[in-house]
Structure formats: structure tokens, C-alpha cells
Amino acid sequence: MSPTTDPERPAPEPSGTPSTGRRDLSAERPAGRDRALSRRRVLSGTAAALAGAGVALTGEFGYAEATADSKLPVYGGYAATVHADRRTPPRSSRVDVVWSVDTTRRLIALTFDDGPAPNWTPRVLSILAQTDTPATFFMVGRRAREYGRLVTHRLDGHEIGNHTWAHQDLAKMTYEQACTAISRAHNELTRLCGREPTLLRPPYGHLAGSTLLAANDLGYQVVLWNRQMLESRFTQNPDGLVDYVVDSCDPGTILLAHDTGPADRLVAIRGLAAMITGLRRRGFEFVTVSELMAAATPATAPAH
């Protein structure tokens, strides 16, 4: 069987293993047709201005370019979340970073990273269609351009998120570089899917201050996860992986899976239908990440 038709053959360019953590921030989101149109213009302009230039936004937004011998790294470099010389205010006063959602409803968001890819993504989509299960796909822009035909007309009911252009570590990028990586993927995914993504998942779960600045200015919320498949631990025990996933999820869980990568991840794809069935038996309903966030329990003010 040829590599392009072998369902057991891992796709190229495996990604690294993400890190995890827990911290929730809240955000204000722009709304309305005028703001949406403005966002499209900003993203298109950002991609065009930054591609090949690297620091094209420095003059407009007043960002100090990072240098190796900077005396004030807090005002430059990857870690900085503020810039004393910025002349234009941030897009919003807050940005979300979400690991899971506090909710009383038995909801779970199933997410897939790194695709689309031959063999894997169509197989995942077929399982989701057979089980009538929505999911959120965090796609790599470059792969969407190359393999977009694999998902054409198959994404109804699913949500699309931004996983950057080339799956590079955003934590090692300046603000300008992060804007380029996010904007290029945004424009490709919008072209492919006919709708704009609003959720960003940084590759490997890594982010820096520059990531938050770029996400905020480009109108994104940052979505991580609080459970993942842990495929490498269960390569010889597929049923054990199914039991682990079914037993470990709680209301509001964001579950990480992949639709491409090294061969050990196939154990999760093979067990996906059983996981879905098991979680439904526990009373869980599958929703997209945006639907999960919309179902969050309102925060209550602390008693005085």
C-alpha cells in the first residue's frame, strides 16, 4: 500500500510533547460586524507587512527590538508583556488563557492539534462523523495550505483554531515574529474554512509575553488543555488508554489529542470511538471549545 493511502503510516513532521499548567484569565472580546471587518484588515495587513521584514511594526507600535545585551529585558525580548514606549494601546485590556472551564454541566471539549495530514485527519473526521461528535481542530497553516483538500466540506459542526503557520515555538519569538506566525495561519485558515478562527493554541503549549501581546492585538484567546491522551504510556495497552481518558475527565475538561505525529499516537486514534462511548456513558456531552467557554459558570465575588 502506498504511503498516501496507508492509514497506519504516521504523517511527516512530528511535533513535540506539550507542557501543561493551570491558570485562568478572563478577556473582553471585540464584537460586531465593523470590528470583525477591522480585524480582517489588521490581520491581512500584519501578515503582509511582517513577512520578510521582521520588524515592520516597530515604528508603528513603538516596540523596542530585543537585543542580546539589553539592559532592560523587561521592555524587550520574548518575556516582556509590557512596553513602556508603546504609543498605541493594546487591542483589549485583557486576554484569556484557558486550560479548562469551570462549569456545572457535564461538558467536554475534544481537541486535535497539528493537522491536517494525510491518513490521520480523514480517519479522525470519519470517527467523529460516525459518532456525531463535534471537536475543535487547531490547524497548522502550512499544512492547511498543502492538505486542505482533506478537510474540504467535512468541517461542519467542528471548530477551527490557529496553531501557527509552521508549528514553531512562540515562546522563542519576538512580538513581530509571533504576529507573522499567527497572521499567516489565520489568513490561510480563513480562506480554507470560510470563517475566521478566534482561538490560538501555541505549539507545545509554550508561550511568552510576546505571545500574549500578539494574541491580544490580533483578537485571539489562548487555549491550552488540562487533559491529554498520553499515548506513549499506553502503546502496549490500548484498553488502558481508553480507561484512563474515560475515568480522568471532569466537567469542563479540554482534552488534547493529535491528528498527526509519531506512530505511538495511533493508539489514541484506534481507541477514539471507545473513548467517546465511555464518556457519554458517564453523562458527558461533547462540545467545541467556544461552546464550552460559553457554558462557564459565572464567577461570584468573594464575600467581604
PDB file of C-alpha atoms in Angstrom:
ATOM      1  CA  MET A   1       0.000   0.000   0.000  1.00  0.00           C
ATOM      2  CA  SER A   2       1.382   3.429  -0.869  1.00  0.00           C
ATOM      3  CA  PRO A   3       2.332   5.929   1.886  1.00  0.00           C
ATOM      4  CA  THR A   4      -0.520   8.244   0.926  1.00  0.00           C
ATOM      5  CA  THR A   5      -3.150   5.558   1.434  1.00  0.00           C
ATOM      6  CA  ASP A   6      -1.742   3.614   4.392  1.00  0.00           C
ATOM      7  CA  PRO A   7      -3.892   4.550   7.429  1.00  0.00           C
ATOM      8  CA  GLU A   8      -1.263   3.247   9.838  1.00  0.00           C
ATOM      9  CA  ARG A   9       1.591   5.323   8.428  1.00  0.00           C
ATOM     10  CA  PRO A  10       2.400   8.382  10.560  1.00  0.00           C
ATOM     11  CA  ALA A  11       2.341  11.715   8.820  1.00  0.00           C
ATOM     12  CA  PRO A  12       5.565  13.711   8.449  1.00  0.00           C
ATOM     13  CA  GLU A  13       6.861  16.436  10.729  1.00  0.00           C
ATOM     14  CA  PRO A  14       6.015  15.078  14.190  1.00  0.00           C
ATOM     15  CA  SER A  15       5.552  17.718  16.827  1.00  0.00           C
ATOM     16  CA  GLY A  16       6.964  17.795  20.331  1.00  0.00           C
ATOM     17  CA  THR A  17       5.229  16.916  23.556  1.00  0.00           C
ATOM     18  CA  PRO A  18       3.304  19.830  25.035  1.00  0.00           C
ATOM     19  CA  SER A  19       3.686  21.064  28.577  1.00  0.00           C
ATOM     20  CA  THR A  20       0.748  21.656  30.887  1.00  0.00           C
ATOM     21  CA  GLY A  21      -0.312  24.068  33.588  1.00  0.00           C
ATOM     22  CA  ARG A  22      -3.294  25.721  35.177  1.00  0.00           C
ATOM     23  CA  ARG A  23      -4.118  29.398  35.281  1.00  0.00           C
ATOM     24  CA  ASP A  24      -7.249  31.205  34.122  1.00  0.00           C
ATOM     25  CA  LEU A  25      -7.512  34.792  32.997  1.00  0.00           C
ATOM     26  CA  SER A  26     -10.618  36.406  31.512  1.00  0.00           C
ATOM     27  CA  ALA A  27     -10.958  38.531  28.383  1.00  0.00           C
ATOM     28  CA  GLU A  28     -13.049  41.103  26.655  1.00  0.00           C
ATOM     29  CA  ARG A  29     -13.809  40.102  23.097  1.00  0.00           C
ATOM     30  CA  PRO A  30     -14.490  42.532  20.241  1.00  0.00           C
ATOM     31  CA  ALA A  31     -17.935  42.090  18.711  1.00  0.00           C
ATOM     32  CA  GLY A  32     -19.925  43.319  15.752  1.00  0.00           C
ATOM     33  CA  ARG A  33     -19.541  43.354  12.012  1.00  0.00           C
ATOM     34  CA  ASP A  34     -17.453  46.520  11.916  1.00  0.00           C
ATOM     35  CA  ARG A  35     -14.957  45.130  14.400  1.00  0.00           C
ATOM     36  CA  ALA A  36     -14.821  41.814  12.574  1.00  0.00           C
ATOM     37  CA  LEU A  37     -14.080  43.632   9.324  1.00  0.00           C
ATOM     38  CA  SER A  38     -11.446  45.699  11.090  1.00  0.00           C
ATOM     39  CA  ARG A  39      -9.871  42.503  12.438  1.00  0.00           C
ATOM     40  CA  ARG A  40      -9.617  41.018   8.958  1.00  0.00           C
ATOM     41  CA  ARG A  41      -7.889  44.147   7.727  1.00  0.00           C
ATOM     42  CA  VAL A  42      -5.474  44.169  10.656  1.00  0.00           C
ATOM     43  CA  LEU A  43      -4.547  40.511  10.199  1.00  0.00           C
ATOM     44  CA  SER A  44      -4.100  40.799   6.444  1.00  0.00           C
ATOM     45  CA  GLY A  45      -2.047  43.937   6.851  1.00  0.00           C
ATOM     46  CA  THR A  46       0.050  42.396   9.607  1.00  0.00           C
ATOM     47  CA  ALA A  47       0.945  39.353   7.525  1.00  0.00           C
ATOM     48  CA  ALA A  48       1.865  41.455   4.520  1.00  0.00           C
ATOM     49  CA  ALA A  49       3.907  43.961   6.488  1.00  0.00           C
ATOM     50  CA  LEU A  50       5.793  41.470   8.608  1.00  0.00           C
ATOM     51  CA  ALA A  51       6.570  38.746   6.073  1.00  0.00           C
ATOM     52  CA  GLY A  52      10.258  39.079   5.347  1.00  0.00           C
ATOM     53  CA  ALA A  53      10.590  42.338   7.241  1.00  0.00           C
ATOM     54  CA  GLY A  54      10.555  41.016  10.789  1.00  0.00           C
ATOM     55  CA  VAL A  55      10.372  44.407  12.491  1.00  0.00           C
ATOM     56  CA  ALA A  56       7.956  46.320  10.292  1.00  0.00           C
ATOM     57  CA  LEU A  57       5.671  47.091  13.240  1.00  0.00           C
ATOM     58  CA  THR A  58       8.373  48.572  15.433  1.00  0.00           C
ATOM     59  CA  GLY A  59       7.837  52.132  14.278  1.00  0.00           C
ATOM     60  CA  GLU A  60       4.043  51.977  14.232  1.00  0.00           C
ATOM     61  CA  PHE A  61       3.534  50.405  17.638  1.00  0.00           C
ATOM     62  CA  GLY A  62       6.677  51.547  19.380  1.00  0.00           C
ATOM     63  CA  TYR A  63       8.062  48.126  20.328  1.00  0.00           C
ATOM     64  CA  ALA A  64      11.692  48.005  21.374  1.00  0.00           C
ATOM     65  CA  GLU A  65      13.607  45.431  19.351  1.00  0.00           C
ATOM     66  CA  ALA A  66      15.110  42.720  21.555  1.00  0.00           C
ATOM     67  CA  THR A  67      18.888  42.608  21.764  1.00  0.00           C
ATOM     68  CA  ALA A  68      21.168  40.078  23.407  1.00  0.00           C
ATOM     69  CA  ASP A  69      22.806  42.702  25.633  1.00  0.00           C
ATOM     70  CA  SER A  70      19.642  44.570  26.600  1.00  0.00           C
ATOM     71  CA  LYS A  71      19.960  46.285  29.980  1.00  0.00           C
ATOM     72  CA  LEU A  72      16.185  46.256  30.448  1.00  0.00           C
ATOM     73  CA  PRO A  73      14.850  42.905  29.224  1.00  0.00           C
ATOM     74  CA  VAL A  74      11.501  43.674  30.824  1.00  0.00           C
ATOM     75  CA  TYR A  75      10.937  46.200  27.997  1.00  0.00           C
ATOM     76  CA  GLY A  76      12.101  43.968  25.176  1.00  0.00           C
ATOM     77  CA  GLY A  77      12.545  40.362  24.214  1.00  0.00           C
ATOM     78  CA  TYR A  78      10.277  37.373  24.365  1.00  0.00           C
ATOM     79  CA  ALA A  79       9.272  37.528  28.028  1.00  0.00           C
ATOM     80  CA  ALA A  80       8.018  41.103  28.040  1.00  0.00           C
ATOM     81  CA  THR A  81       4.277  41.600  28.392  1.00  0.00           C
ATOM     82  CA  VAL A  82       4.513  45.389  28.633  1.00  0.00           C
ATOM     83  CA  HIS A  83       6.417  48.070  26.744  1.00  0.00           C
ATOM     84  CA  ALA A  84       6.967  51.447  28.283  1.00  0.00           C
ATOM     85  CA  ASP A  85       7.327  53.156  24.891  1.00  0.00           C
ATOM     86  CA  ARG A  86       4.194  51.770  23.249  1.00  0.00           C
ATOM     87  CA  ARG A  87       2.224  54.622  21.693  1.00  0.00           C
ATOM     88  CA  THR A  88      -0.875  52.645  20.681  1.00  0.00           C
ATOM     89  CA  PRO A  89      -2.929  50.986  23.444  1.00  0.00           C
ATOM     90  CA  PRO A  90      -3.452  47.212  23.338  1.00  0.00           C
ATOM     91  CA  ARG A  91      -6.497  45.936  21.466  1.00  0.00           C
ATOM     92  CA  SER A  92      -8.126  44.844  24.727  1.00  0.00           C
ATOM     93  CA  SER A  93      -7.342  45.363  28.386  1.00  0.00           C
ATOM     94  CA  ARG A  94      -7.350  41.593  28.977  1.00  0.00           C
ATOM     95  CA  VAL A  95      -6.603  38.342  27.182  1.00  0.00           C
ATOM     96  CA  ASP A  96      -7.806  34.824  28.047  1.00  0.00           C
ATOM     97  CA  VAL A  97      -5.528  31.885  28.736  1.00  0.00           C
ATOM     98  CA  VAL A  98      -7.754  28.850  29.252  1.00  0.00           C
ATOM     99  CA  TRP A  99      -6.773  25.379  30.479  1.00  0.00           C
ATOM    100  CA  SER A 100     -10.263  24.185  31.374  1.00  0.00           C
ATOM    101  CA  VAL A 101     -13.651  25.717  32.101  1.00  0.00           C
ATOM    102  CA  ASP A 102     -15.475  25.933  35.417  1.00  0.00           C
ATOM    103  CA  THR A 103     -18.959  24.634  34.696  1.00  0.00           C
ATOM    104  CA  THR A 104     -21.618  22.623  36.484  1.00  0.00           C
ATOM    105  CA  ARG A 105     -22.643  20.976  33.224  1.00  0.00           C
ATOM    106  CA  ARG A 106     -21.072  17.694  32.135  1.00  0.00           C
ATOM    107  CA  LEU A 107     -19.410  19.117  29.051  1.00  0.00           C
ATOM    108  CA  ILE A 108     -16.086  18.229  27.478  1.00  0.00           C
ATOM    109  CA  ALA A 109     -14.180  19.699  24.521  1.00  0.00           C
ATOM    110  CA  LEU A 110     -12.215  17.261  22.364  1.00  0.00           C
ATOM    111  CA  THR A 111      -9.357  18.975  20.525  1.00  0.00           C
ATOM    112  CA  PHE A 112      -6.893  17.863  17.847  1.00  0.00           C
ATOM    113  CA  ASP A 113      -3.555  19.540  17.126  1.00  0.00           C
ATOM    114  CA  ASP A 114      -1.035  19.668  14.271  1.00  0.00           C
ATOM    115  CA  GLY A 115      -3.122  18.701  11.228  1.00  0.00           C
ATOM    116  CA  PRO A 116      -4.449  18.450   8.689  1.00  0.00           C
ATOM    117  CA  ALA A 117      -2.440  15.464   7.492  1.00  0.00           C
ATOM    118  CA  PRO A 118      -2.958  12.538   5.113  1.00  0.00           C
ATOM    119  CA  ASN A 119      -4.439   9.348   6.546  1.00  0.00           C
ATOM    120  CA  TRP A 120      -4.840  10.664  10.081  1.00  0.00           C
ATOM    121  CA  THR A 121      -7.191  13.630   9.697  1.00  0.00           C
ATOM    122  CA  PRO A 122      -9.684  11.894   7.367  1.00  0.00           C
ATOM    123  CA  ARG A 123      -9.717   8.926   9.734  1.00  0.00           C
ATOM    124  CA  VAL A 124     -10.458  11.170  12.730  1.00  0.00           C
ATOM    125  CA  LEU A 125     -13.175  13.022  10.833  1.00  0.00           C
ATOM    126  CA  SER A 126     -14.801   9.732   9.869  1.00  0.00           C
ATOM    127  CA  ILE A 127     -14.917   8.568  13.501  1.00  0.00           C
ATOM    128  CA  LEU A 128     -16.368  11.905  14.594  1.00  0.00           C
ATOM    129  CA  ALA A 129     -18.998  11.727  11.855  1.00  0.00           C
ATOM    130  CA  GLN A 130     -19.951   8.159  12.758  1.00  0.00           C
ATOM    131  CA  THR A 131     -20.342   9.074  16.431  1.00  0.00           C
ATOM    132  CA  ASP A 132     -21.874  12.516  15.782  1.00  0.00           C
ATOM    133  CA  THR A 133     -19.169  14.185  17.870  1.00  0.00           C
ATOM    134  CA  PRO A 134     -18.054  17.814  17.480  1.00  0.00           C
ATOM    135  CA  ALA A 135     -14.406  18.702  18.006  1.00  0.00           C
ATOM    136  CA  THR A 136     -12.019  21.630  17.715  1.00  0.00           C
ATOM    137  CA  PHE A 137      -9.100  21.317  15.286  1.00  0.00           C
ATOM    138  CA  PHE A 138      -6.064  23.531  15.915  1.00  0.00           C
ATOM    139  CA  MET A 139      -4.534  23.534  12.450  1.00  0.00           C
ATOM    140  CA  VAL A 140      -1.056  24.432  11.252  1.00  0.00           C
ATOM    141  CA  GLY A 141      -1.345  26.990   8.457  1.00  0.00           C
ATOM    142  CA  ARG A 142       1.325  25.490   6.224  1.00  0.00           C
ATOM    143  CA  ARG A 143      -0.278  22.054   6.434  1.00  0.00           C
ATOM    144  CA  ALA A 144      -3.706  23.536   5.781  1.00  0.00           C
ATOM    145  CA  ARG A 145      -2.354  25.035   2.568  1.00  0.00           C
ATOM    146  CA  GLU A 146      -0.843  21.700   1.488  1.00  0.00           C
ATOM    147  CA  TYR A 147      -3.547  19.301   2.664  1.00  0.00           C
ATOM    148  CA  GLY A 148      -6.648  21.474   2.836  1.00  0.00           C
ATOM    149  CA  ARG A 149      -8.422  19.262   0.322  1.00  0.00           C
ATOM    150  CA  LEU A 150      -8.589  16.568   3.019  1.00  0.00           C
ATOM    151  CA  VAL A 151     -10.997  18.602   5.135  1.00  0.00           C
ATOM    152  CA  THR A 152     -12.962  20.489   2.487  1.00  0.00           C
ATOM    153  CA  HIS A 153     -16.705  20.181   3.172  1.00  0.00           C
ATOM    154  CA  ARG A 154     -16.016  17.999   6.232  1.00  0.00           C
ATOM    155  CA  LEU A 155     -15.756  20.621   8.952  1.00  0.00           C
ATOM    156  CA  ASP A 156     -19.422  21.438   9.509  1.00  0.00           C
ATOM    157  CA  GLY A 157     -20.157  21.148  13.210  1.00  0.00           C
ATOM    158  CA  HIS A 158     -16.494  21.439  14.141  1.00  0.00           C
ATOM    159  CA  GLU A 159     -14.481  24.461  15.254  1.00  0.00           C
ATOM    160  CA  ILE A 160     -11.171  25.577  13.754  1.00  0.00           C
ATOM    161  CA  GLY A 161      -8.351  27.053  15.821  1.00  0.00           C
ATOM    162  CA  ASN A 162      -4.982  28.582  14.951  1.00  0.00           C
ATOM    163  CA  HIS A 163      -1.838  26.518  15.654  1.00  0.00           C
ATOM    164  CA  THR A 164       0.517  28.984  13.915  1.00  0.00           C
ATOM    165  CA  TRP A 165       1.943  28.838  10.430  1.00  0.00           C
ATOM    166  CA  ALA A 166       4.766  26.292  10.818  1.00  0.00           C
ATOM    167  CA  HIS A 167       4.431  24.857  14.350  1.00  0.00           C
ATOM    168  CA  GLN A 168       7.376  26.804  15.723  1.00  0.00           C
ATOM    169  CA  ASP A 169       7.832  27.671  19.384  1.00  0.00           C
ATOM    170  CA  LEU A 170       6.114  31.010  20.035  1.00  0.00           C
ATOM    171  CA  ALA A 171       7.949  31.334  23.354  1.00  0.00           C
ATOM    172  CA  LYS A 172      11.159  31.961  21.380  1.00  0.00           C
ATOM    173  CA  MET A 173       9.666  34.626  19.117  1.00  0.00           C
ATOM    174  CA  THR A 174       9.573  38.385  19.331  1.00  0.00           C
ATOM    175  CA  TYR A 175       6.243  40.167  19.082  1.00  0.00           C
ATOM    176  CA  GLU A 176       6.778  40.774  15.377  1.00  0.00           C
ATOM    177  CA  GLN A 177       7.658  37.150  14.671  1.00  0.00           C
ATOM    178  CA  ALA A 178       4.671  35.907  16.670  1.00  0.00           C
ATOM    179  CA  CYS A 179       2.357  38.219  14.733  1.00  0.00           C
ATOM    180  CA  THR A 180       3.676  36.791  11.480  1.00  0.00           C
ATOM    181  CA  ALA A 181       3.246  33.167  12.591  1.00  0.00           C
ATOM    182  CA  ILE A 182      -0.311  33.760  13.795  1.00  0.00           C
ATOM    183  CA  SER A 183      -1.445  36.046  10.969  1.00  0.00           C
ATOM    184  CA  ARG A 184      -0.224  33.827   8.129  1.00  0.00           C
ATOM    185  CA  ALA A 185      -2.063  30.856   9.597  1.00  0.00           C
ATOM    186  CA  HIS A 186      -5.148  32.973  10.241  1.00  0.00           C
ATOM    187  CA  ASN A 187      -5.408  34.068   6.643  1.00  0.00           C
ATOM    188  CA  GLU A 188      -4.902  30.546   5.280  1.00  0.00           C
ATOM    189  CA  LEU A 189      -7.463  29.011   7.654  1.00  0.00           C
ATOM    190  CA  THR A 190      -9.987  31.731   6.860  1.00  0.00           C
ATOM    191  CA  ARG A 191      -9.536  31.060   3.151  1.00  0.00           C
ATOM    192  CA  LEU A 192      -9.877  27.306   3.628  1.00  0.00           C
ATOM    193  CA  CYS A 193     -12.804  27.250   6.049  1.00  0.00           C
ATOM    194  CA  GLY A 194     -14.720  30.381   5.142  1.00  0.00           C
ATOM    195  CA  ARG A 195     -14.732  31.590   8.735  1.00  0.00           C
ATOM    196  CA  GLU A 196     -12.185  33.312  10.942  1.00  0.00           C
ATOM    197  CA  PRO A 197     -10.577  31.420  13.831  1.00  0.00           C
ATOM    198  CA  THR A 198     -10.592  33.172  17.189  1.00  0.00           C
ATOM    199  CA  LEU A 199      -8.768  30.589  19.318  1.00  0.00           C
ATOM    200  CA  LEU A 200      -4.981  30.189  19.416  1.00  0.00           C
ATOM    201  CA  ARG A 201      -3.134  27.163  20.738  1.00  0.00           C
ATOM    202  CA  PRO A 202       0.617  27.769  20.971  1.00  0.00           C
ATOM    203  CA  PRO A 203       2.683  24.794  19.754  1.00  0.00           C
ATOM    204  CA  TYR A 204       3.939  22.644  22.645  1.00  0.00           C
ATOM    205  CA  GLY A 205       1.813  24.739  24.996  1.00  0.00           C
ATOM    206  CA  HIS A 206       4.675  27.260  25.156  1.00  0.00           C
ATOM    207  CA  LEU A 207       4.036  30.976  25.305  1.00  0.00           C
ATOM    208  CA  ALA A 208       5.819  34.147  26.289  1.00  0.00           C
ATOM    209  CA  GLY A 209       4.837  37.722  26.906  1.00  0.00           C
ATOM    210  CA  SER A 210       5.261  38.405  23.207  1.00  0.00           C
ATOM    211  CA  THR A 211       2.726  35.637  22.513  1.00  0.00           C
ATOM    212  CA  LEU A 212       0.130  37.284  24.735  1.00  0.00           C
ATOM    213  CA  LEU A 213       0.756  40.687  23.173  1.00  0.00           C
ATOM    214  CA  ALA A 214       0.357  39.278  19.663  1.00  0.00           C
ATOM    215  CA  ALA A 215      -2.726  37.230  20.565  1.00  0.00           C
ATOM    216  CA  ASN A 216      -4.346  40.247  22.171  1.00  0.00           C
ATOM    217  CA  ASP A 217      -3.617  42.578  19.283  1.00  0.00           C
ATOM    218  CA  LEU A 218      -4.881  40.028  16.735  1.00  0.00           C
ATOM    219  CA  GLY A 219      -8.091  39.295  18.633  1.00  0.00           C
ATOM    220  CA  TYR A 220      -7.329  35.784  19.875  1.00  0.00           C
ATOM    221  CA  GLN A 221      -7.977  33.882  23.073  1.00  0.00           C
ATOM    222  CA  VAL A 222      -5.287  31.376  24.079  1.00  0.00           C
ATOM    223  CA  VAL A 223      -6.488  27.804  24.657  1.00  0.00           C
ATOM    224  CA  LEU A 224      -4.341  25.131  26.287  1.00  0.00           C
ATOM    225  CA  TRP A 225      -5.635  21.905  27.905  1.00  0.00           C
ATOM    226  CA  ASN A 226      -5.932  20.115  31.231  1.00  0.00           C
ATOM    227  CA  ARG A 227      -6.039  16.502  29.967  1.00  0.00           C
ATOM    228  CA  GLN A 228      -4.186  14.784  27.146  1.00  0.00           C
ATOM    229  CA  MET A 229      -4.059  11.333  25.623  1.00  0.00           C
ATOM    230  CA  LEU A 230      -0.616  10.220  26.972  1.00  0.00           C
ATOM    231  CA  GLU A 231      -0.309   7.800  24.075  1.00  0.00           C
ATOM    232  CA  SER A 232       3.330   6.863  24.683  1.00  0.00           C
ATOM    233  CA  ARG A 233       2.429   5.369  28.074  1.00  0.00           C
ATOM    234  CA  PHE A 234      -0.148   3.011  26.601  1.00  0.00           C
ATOM    235  CA  THR A 235       1.337   1.742  23.346  1.00  0.00           C
ATOM    236  CA  GLN A 236       1.138  -1.851  24.644  1.00  0.00           C
ATOM    237  CA  ASN A 237      -2.134  -1.330  26.498  1.00  0.00           C
ATOM    238  CA  PRO A 238      -4.728   0.353  24.242  1.00  0.00           C
ATOM    239  CA  ASP A 239      -7.607  -0.500  26.566  1.00  0.00           C
ATOM    240  CA  GLY A 240      -5.705   1.140  29.394  1.00  0.00           C
ATOM    241  CA  LEU A 241      -5.587   4.407  27.466  1.00  0.00           C
ATOM    242  CA  VAL A 242      -9.343   4.269  26.890  1.00  0.00           C
ATOM    243  CA  ASP A 243      -9.923   3.675  30.611  1.00  0.00           C
ATOM    244  CA  TYR A 244      -7.529   6.475  31.567  1.00  0.00           C
ATOM    245  CA  VAL A 245      -9.256   9.039  29.355  1.00  0.00           C
ATOM    246  CA  VAL A 246     -12.783   7.993  30.324  1.00  0.00           C
ATOM    247  CA  ASP A 247     -12.009   7.942  34.052  1.00  0.00           C
ATOM    248  CA  SER A 248      -9.911  11.122  34.285  1.00  0.00           C
ATOM    249  CA  CYS A 249     -12.144  13.686  32.587  1.00  0.00           C
ATOM    250  CA  ASP A 250     -14.232  16.110  34.635  1.00  0.00           C
ATOM    251  CA  PRO A 251     -16.868  18.684  33.657  1.00  0.00           C
ATOM    252  CA  GLY A 252     -15.175  21.473  31.710  1.00  0.00           C
ATOM    253  CA  THR A 253     -12.237  19.350  30.541  1.00  0.00           C
ATOM    254  CA  ILE A 254     -10.322  20.387  27.435  1.00  0.00           C
ATOM    255  CA  LEU A 255      -8.835  17.152  26.103  1.00  0.00           C
ATOM    256  CA  LEU A 256      -5.759  17.215  23.866  1.00  0.00           C
ATOM    257  CA  ALA A 257      -5.304  14.727  21.022  1.00  0.00           C
ATOM    258  CA  HIS A 258      -3.429  14.860  17.711  1.00  0.00           C
ATOM    259  CA  ASP A 259      -4.334  14.096  14.125  1.00  0.00           C
ATOM    260  CA  THR A 260      -0.740  13.610  13.002  1.00  0.00           C
ATOM    261  CA  GLY A 261       2.634  12.796  14.512  1.00  0.00           C
ATOM    262  CA  PRO A 262       4.707   9.800  15.618  1.00  0.00           C
ATOM    263  CA  ALA A 263       3.295   6.291  15.333  1.00  0.00           C
ATOM    264  CA  ASP A 264       2.589   5.875  19.050  1.00  0.00           C
ATOM    265  CA  ARG A 265      -0.233   8.399  18.734  1.00  0.00           C
ATOM    266  CA  LEU A 266      -2.186   5.927  16.622  1.00  0.00           C
ATOM    267  CA  VAL A 267      -3.187   4.106  19.806  1.00  0.00           C
ATOM    268  CA  ALA A 268      -5.429   7.069  20.624  1.00  0.00           C
ATOM    269  CA  ILE A 269      -6.977   7.160  17.153  1.00  0.00           C
ATOM    270  CA  ARG A 270      -7.759   3.452  17.335  1.00  0.00           C
ATOM    271  CA  GLY A 271      -9.426   3.919  20.722  1.00  0.00           C
ATOM    272  CA  LEU A 272     -11.194   7.189  19.932  1.00  0.00           C
ATOM    273  CA  ALA A 273     -14.661   5.732  19.337  1.00  0.00           C
ATOM    274  CA  ALA A 274     -14.461   3.727  22.573  1.00  0.00           C
ATOM    275  CA  MET A 275     -13.422   6.852  24.496  1.00  0.00           C
ATOM    276  CA  ILE A 276     -16.366   8.793  23.111  1.00  0.00           C
ATOM    277  CA  THR A 277     -18.759   5.979  24.011  1.00  0.00           C
ATOM    278  CA  GLY A 278     -17.318   5.654  27.518  1.00  0.00           C
ATOM    279  CA  LEU A 279     -17.514   9.365  28.253  1.00  0.00           C
ATOM    280  CA  ARG A 280     -21.096   9.521  27.050  1.00  0.00           C
ATOM    281  CA  ARG A 281     -21.966   6.650  29.358  1.00  0.00           C
ATOM    282  CA  ARG A 282     -20.645   8.818  32.170  1.00  0.00           C
ATOM    283  CA  GLY A 283     -23.097  11.502  31.103  1.00  0.00           C
ATOM    284  CA  PHE A 284     -20.721  13.783  29.199  1.00  0.00           C
ATOM    285  CA  GLU A 285     -21.722  15.839  26.184  1.00  0.00           C
ATOM    286  CA  PHE A 286     -19.113  16.836  23.596  1.00  0.00           C
ATOM    287  CA  VAL A 287     -18.959  20.486  22.526  1.00  0.00           C
ATOM    288  CA  THR A 288     -16.496  22.788  20.782  1.00  0.00           C
ATOM    289  CA  VAL A 289     -14.091  24.868  22.850  1.00  0.00           C
ATOM    290  CA  SER A 290     -16.066  28.055  22.220  1.00  0.00           C
ATOM    291  CA  GLU A 291     -19.281  26.323  23.280  1.00  0.00           C
ATOM    292  CA  LEU A 292     -17.553  25.071  26.412  1.00  0.00           C
ATOM    293  CA  MET A 293     -16.326  28.547  27.331  1.00  0.00           C
ATOM    294  CA  ALA A 294     -19.809  29.945  26.760  1.00  0.00           C
ATOM    295  CA  ALA A 295     -21.135  27.451  29.328  1.00  0.00           C
ATOM    296  CA  ALA A 296     -18.801  28.640  32.089  1.00  0.00           C
ATOM    297  CA  THR A 297     -20.353  29.135  35.500  1.00  0.00           C
ATOM    298  CA  PRO A 298     -20.430  32.882  36.271  1.00  0.00           C
ATOM    299  CA  ALA A 299     -17.785  33.868  38.782  1.00  0.00           C
ATOM    300  CA  THR A 300     -19.017  35.086  42.143  1.00  0.00           C
ATOM    301  CA  ALA A 301     -17.410  37.936  44.018  1.00  0.00           C
ATOM    302  CA  PRO A 302     -15.672  36.949  47.271  1.00  0.00           C
ATOM    303  CA  ALA A 303     -17.558  37.714  50.463  1.00  0.00           C
ATOM    304  CA  HIS A 304     -16.321  40.664  52.498  1.00  0.00           C
TER     305      HIS A 304
END
